[in-house]
Short mmCIF file of C-alpha atoms in Angstrom, two decimals:
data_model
loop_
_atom_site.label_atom_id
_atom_site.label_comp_id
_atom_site.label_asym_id
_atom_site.label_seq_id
_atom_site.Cartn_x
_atom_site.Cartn_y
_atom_site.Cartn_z
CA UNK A 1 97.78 66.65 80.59
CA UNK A 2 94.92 67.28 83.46
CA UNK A 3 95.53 64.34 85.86
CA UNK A 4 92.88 63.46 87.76
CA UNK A 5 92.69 62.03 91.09
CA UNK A 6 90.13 60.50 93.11
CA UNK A 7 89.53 59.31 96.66
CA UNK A 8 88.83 57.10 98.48
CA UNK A 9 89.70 53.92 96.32
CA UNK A 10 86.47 52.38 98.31
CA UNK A 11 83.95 52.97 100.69
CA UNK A 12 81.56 51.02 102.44
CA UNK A 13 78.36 52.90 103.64
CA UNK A 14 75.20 51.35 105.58
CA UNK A 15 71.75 51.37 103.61
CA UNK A 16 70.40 55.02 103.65
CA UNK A 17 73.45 56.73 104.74
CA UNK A 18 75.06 59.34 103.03
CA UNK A 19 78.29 58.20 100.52
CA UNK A 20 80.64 61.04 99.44
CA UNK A 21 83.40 60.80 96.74
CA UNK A 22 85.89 63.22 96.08
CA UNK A 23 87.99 64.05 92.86
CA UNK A 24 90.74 66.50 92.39
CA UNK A 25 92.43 67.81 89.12
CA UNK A 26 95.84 69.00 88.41
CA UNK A 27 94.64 72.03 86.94
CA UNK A 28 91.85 74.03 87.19
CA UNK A 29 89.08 73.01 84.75
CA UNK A 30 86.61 76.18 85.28
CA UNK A 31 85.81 77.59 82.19
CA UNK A 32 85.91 81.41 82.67
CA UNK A 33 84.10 81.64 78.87
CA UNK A 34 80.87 80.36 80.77
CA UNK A 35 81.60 79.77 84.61
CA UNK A 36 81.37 76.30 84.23
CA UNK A 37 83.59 73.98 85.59
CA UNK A 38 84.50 69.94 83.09
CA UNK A 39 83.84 67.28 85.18
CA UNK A 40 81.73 64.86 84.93
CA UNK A 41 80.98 61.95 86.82
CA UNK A 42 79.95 58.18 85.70
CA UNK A 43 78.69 54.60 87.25
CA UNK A 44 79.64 51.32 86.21
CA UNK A 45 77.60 48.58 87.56
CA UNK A 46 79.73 44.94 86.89
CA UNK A 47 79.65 43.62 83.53
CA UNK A 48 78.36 46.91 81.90
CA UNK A 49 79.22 50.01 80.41
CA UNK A 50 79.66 53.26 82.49
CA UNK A 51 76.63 55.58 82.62
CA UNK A 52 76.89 59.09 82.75
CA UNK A 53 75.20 60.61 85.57
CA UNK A 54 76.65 64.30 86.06
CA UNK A 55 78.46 66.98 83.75
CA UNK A 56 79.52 70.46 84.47
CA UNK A 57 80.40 69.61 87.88
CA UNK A 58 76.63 69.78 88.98
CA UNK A 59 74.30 68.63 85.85
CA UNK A 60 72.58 65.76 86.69
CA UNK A 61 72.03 63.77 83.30
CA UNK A 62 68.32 63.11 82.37
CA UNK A 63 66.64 60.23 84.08
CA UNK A 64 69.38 60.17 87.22
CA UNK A 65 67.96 59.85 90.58
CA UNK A 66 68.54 63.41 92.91
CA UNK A 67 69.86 61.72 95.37
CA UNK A 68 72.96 61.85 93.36
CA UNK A 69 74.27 65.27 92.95
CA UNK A 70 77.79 67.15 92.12
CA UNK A 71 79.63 70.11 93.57
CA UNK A 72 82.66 72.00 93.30
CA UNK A 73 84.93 74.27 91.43
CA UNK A 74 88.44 74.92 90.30
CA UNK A 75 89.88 71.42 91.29
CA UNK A 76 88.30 70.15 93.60
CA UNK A 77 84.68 68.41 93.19
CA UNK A 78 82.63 66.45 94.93
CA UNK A 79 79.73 63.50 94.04
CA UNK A 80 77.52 62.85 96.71
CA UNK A 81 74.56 59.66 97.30
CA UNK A 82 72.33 61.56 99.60
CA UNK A 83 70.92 58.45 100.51
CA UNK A 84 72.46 54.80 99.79
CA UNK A 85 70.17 52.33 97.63
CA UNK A 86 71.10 49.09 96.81
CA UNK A 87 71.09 49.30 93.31
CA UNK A 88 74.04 52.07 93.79
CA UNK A 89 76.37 49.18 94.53
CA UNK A 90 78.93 49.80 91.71
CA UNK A 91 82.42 51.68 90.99
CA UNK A 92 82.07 55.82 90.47
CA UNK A 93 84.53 57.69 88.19
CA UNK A 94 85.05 61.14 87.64
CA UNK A 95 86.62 62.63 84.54
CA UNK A 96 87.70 65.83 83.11
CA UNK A 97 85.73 67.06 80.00
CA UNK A 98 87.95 70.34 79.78
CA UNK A 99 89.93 69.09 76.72
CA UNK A 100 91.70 66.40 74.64
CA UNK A 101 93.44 64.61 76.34
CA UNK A 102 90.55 63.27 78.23
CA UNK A 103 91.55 62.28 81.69
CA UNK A 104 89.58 59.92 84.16
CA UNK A 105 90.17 59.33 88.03
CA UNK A 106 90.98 55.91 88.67
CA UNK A 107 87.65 54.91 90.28
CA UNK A 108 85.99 54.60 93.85
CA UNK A 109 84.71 51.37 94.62
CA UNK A 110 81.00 51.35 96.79
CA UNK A 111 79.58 48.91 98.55
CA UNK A 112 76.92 48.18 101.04
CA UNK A 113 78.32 48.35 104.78
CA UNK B 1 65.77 53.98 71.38
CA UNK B 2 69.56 55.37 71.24
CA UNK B 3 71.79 52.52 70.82
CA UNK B 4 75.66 51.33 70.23
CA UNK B 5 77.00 48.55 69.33
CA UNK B 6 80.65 47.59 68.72
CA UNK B 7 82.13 45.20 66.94
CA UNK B 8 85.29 43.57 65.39
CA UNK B 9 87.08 43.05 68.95
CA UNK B 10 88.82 39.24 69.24
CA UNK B 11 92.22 37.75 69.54
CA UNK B 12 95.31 39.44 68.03
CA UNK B 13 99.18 38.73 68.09
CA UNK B 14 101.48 41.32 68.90
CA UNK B 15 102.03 43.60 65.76
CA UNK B 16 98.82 42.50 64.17
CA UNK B 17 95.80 45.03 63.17
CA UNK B 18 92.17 44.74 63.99
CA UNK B 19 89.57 47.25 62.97
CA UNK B 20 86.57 47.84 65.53
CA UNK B 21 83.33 49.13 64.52
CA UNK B 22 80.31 50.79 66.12
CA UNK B 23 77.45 50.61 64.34
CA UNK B 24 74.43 53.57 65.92
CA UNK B 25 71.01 54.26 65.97
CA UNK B 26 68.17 55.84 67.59
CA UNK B 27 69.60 59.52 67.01
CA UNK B 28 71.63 61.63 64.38
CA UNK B 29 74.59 60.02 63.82
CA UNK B 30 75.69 63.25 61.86
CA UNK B 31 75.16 65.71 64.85
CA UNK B 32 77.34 64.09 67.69
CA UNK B 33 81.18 63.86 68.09
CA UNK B 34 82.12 60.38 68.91
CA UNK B 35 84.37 58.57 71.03
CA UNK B 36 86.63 55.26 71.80
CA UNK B 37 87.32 55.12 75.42
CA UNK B 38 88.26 51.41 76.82
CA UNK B 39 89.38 49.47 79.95
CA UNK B 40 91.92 46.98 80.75
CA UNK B 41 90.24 44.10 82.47
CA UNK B 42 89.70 44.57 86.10
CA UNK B 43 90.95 48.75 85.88
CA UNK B 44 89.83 51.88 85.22
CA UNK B 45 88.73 53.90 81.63
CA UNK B 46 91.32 55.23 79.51
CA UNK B 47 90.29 57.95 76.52
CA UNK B 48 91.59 56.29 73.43
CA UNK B 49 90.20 59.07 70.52
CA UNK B 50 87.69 61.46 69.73
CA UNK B 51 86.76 62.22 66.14
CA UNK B 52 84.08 65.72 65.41
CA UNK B 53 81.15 65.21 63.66
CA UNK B 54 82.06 66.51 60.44
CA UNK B 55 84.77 63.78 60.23
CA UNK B 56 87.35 67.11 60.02
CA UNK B 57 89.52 66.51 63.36
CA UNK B 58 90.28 64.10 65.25
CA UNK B 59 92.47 63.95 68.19
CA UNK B 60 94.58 60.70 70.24
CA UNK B 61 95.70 59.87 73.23
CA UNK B 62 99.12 59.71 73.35
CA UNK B 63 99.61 56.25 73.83
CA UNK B 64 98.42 54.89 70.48
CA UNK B 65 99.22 58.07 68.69
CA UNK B 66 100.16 56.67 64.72
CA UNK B 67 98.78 53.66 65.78
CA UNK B 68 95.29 53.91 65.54
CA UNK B 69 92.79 55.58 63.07
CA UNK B 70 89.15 56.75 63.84
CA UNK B 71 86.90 57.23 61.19
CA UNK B 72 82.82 57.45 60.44
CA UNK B 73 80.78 57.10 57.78
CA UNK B 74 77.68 59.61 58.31
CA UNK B 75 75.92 57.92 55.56
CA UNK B 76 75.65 54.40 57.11
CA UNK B 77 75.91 55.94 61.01
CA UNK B 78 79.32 53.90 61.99
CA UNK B 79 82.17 54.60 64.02
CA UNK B 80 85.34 53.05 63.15
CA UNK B 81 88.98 52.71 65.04
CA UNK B 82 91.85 51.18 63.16
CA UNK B 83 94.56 49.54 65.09
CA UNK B 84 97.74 48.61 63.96
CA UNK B 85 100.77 47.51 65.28
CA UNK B 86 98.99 46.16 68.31
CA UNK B 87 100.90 45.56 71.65
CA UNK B 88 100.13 43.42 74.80
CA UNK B 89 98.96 46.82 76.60
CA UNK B 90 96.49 47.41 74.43
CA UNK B 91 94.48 44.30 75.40
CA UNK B 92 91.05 45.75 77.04
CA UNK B 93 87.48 46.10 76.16
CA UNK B 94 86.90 49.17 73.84
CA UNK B 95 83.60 51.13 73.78
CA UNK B 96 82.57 53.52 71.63
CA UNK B 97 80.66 57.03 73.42
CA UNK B 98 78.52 59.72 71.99
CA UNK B 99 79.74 62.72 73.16
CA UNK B 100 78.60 65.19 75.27
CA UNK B 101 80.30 67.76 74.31
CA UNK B 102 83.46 66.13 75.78
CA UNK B 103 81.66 64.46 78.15
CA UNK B 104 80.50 61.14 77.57
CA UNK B 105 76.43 60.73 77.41
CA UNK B 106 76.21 57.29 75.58
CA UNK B 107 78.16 54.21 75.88
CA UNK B 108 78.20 50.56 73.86
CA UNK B 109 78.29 47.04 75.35
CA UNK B 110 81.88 46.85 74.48
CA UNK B 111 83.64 44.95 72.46
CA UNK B 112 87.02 42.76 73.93
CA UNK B 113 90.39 43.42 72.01
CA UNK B 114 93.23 40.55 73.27
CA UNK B 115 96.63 41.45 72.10
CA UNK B 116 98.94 37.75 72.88
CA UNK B 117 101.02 35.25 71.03
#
């Protein structure tokens, strides 16, 4: 099984500032077939269900701000808030979409400094 | 507008069944995998099944491996998981997902699943 691993378990970042939130997987999930690499990345606000916001690494979902974006590849990936809102208060998950078993990072909690 | 909604969840004694549902709409049932995925209170999400949109494969995690049983009925554009033998760890709330691919592009409210004597 692809473990997935995330850090840090929080962060707290002032009101416009940049937050950055890293993920790692056991394995590499690069798909040589089509150069793209499974992980995706999701926000859960509390009391709701998570909501996707990036796939492939670097596909922002329709209707997600840019100031969220992905990078990486291999094992090693990246989600970055360019800029820090207040509605982005919530806890950020990353997860591989490689293959069954589906594997999720065990969250990254952000709040407003 | 694309919607999920689960159902079924409640309170359960250890070795008991339940059997959740998620009923869609808003978009072709027929054309998506689907997904359970759920969360023990206060932690993180755990991939529970996945089931193709044909109905012809479906695949478990491990840990409730000839346990549970995911299902759909195209027709009436409802997700189903079957849990038997239930156990204190399975107590969290379950949501169904349309997949993306294996990605996850849709999520339910939830629905809670309590597993105590």
């Amino acid at each position: 099984d692809i473990v997935v691993t995330q850090s840090p378990d929080s962060l707290a970042v002032s009101l416009g500032e940049r937050a950055t939130i890293n993920c790692k997987s056991s394995q590499s999930v690069l798909y040589s077939a089509n150069n793209k690499n499974y992980i995706a990345w999701y926000q859960q606000k509390p009391g709701q269900a998570p909501k996707l916001l990036i796939f492939w690494a670097s596909t922002r979902e329709s209707g997600v701000p840019d100031r969220f974006s992905g990078s990486g590849s291999g094992t090693d990936f990246t989600l970055t808030i360019s800029s820090l809102q207040a509605e982005d208060v919530a806890v950020y998950y990353c997860q591989q979409h490689y293959g069954p078993p589906l594997t999720f990072g065990g969250g990254t909690k952000v709040q407003i400094k | 507008e694309v919607q999920l909604v689960e159902s079924g969840g409640g309170l359960v004694q250890p070795g008991g069944s339940l059997r959740l549902s998620c009923a869609a709409s808003g978009f072709t049932f027929s054309e998506y995998w689907m997904n359970w995925v759920r969360q023990d209170p206060g932690k993180g999400l755990v991939w529970v099944s996945r089931i193709e949109s044909d109905e012809s494969r479906t695949v478990y995690a491990d840990s409730v491996k000839g346990r549970f049983t995911i299902s759909r009925d195209n027709a009436k554009s409802t997700l189903f998981l079957q849990m038997n033998s239930l156990r204190a760890e399975d107590t969290a709330v379950y949501y169904c997902a349309r997949g993306r691919g294996n990605a996850f592009g849709v999520w339910g409210q939830g629905t809670m699943v309590t597993v105590s004597s």
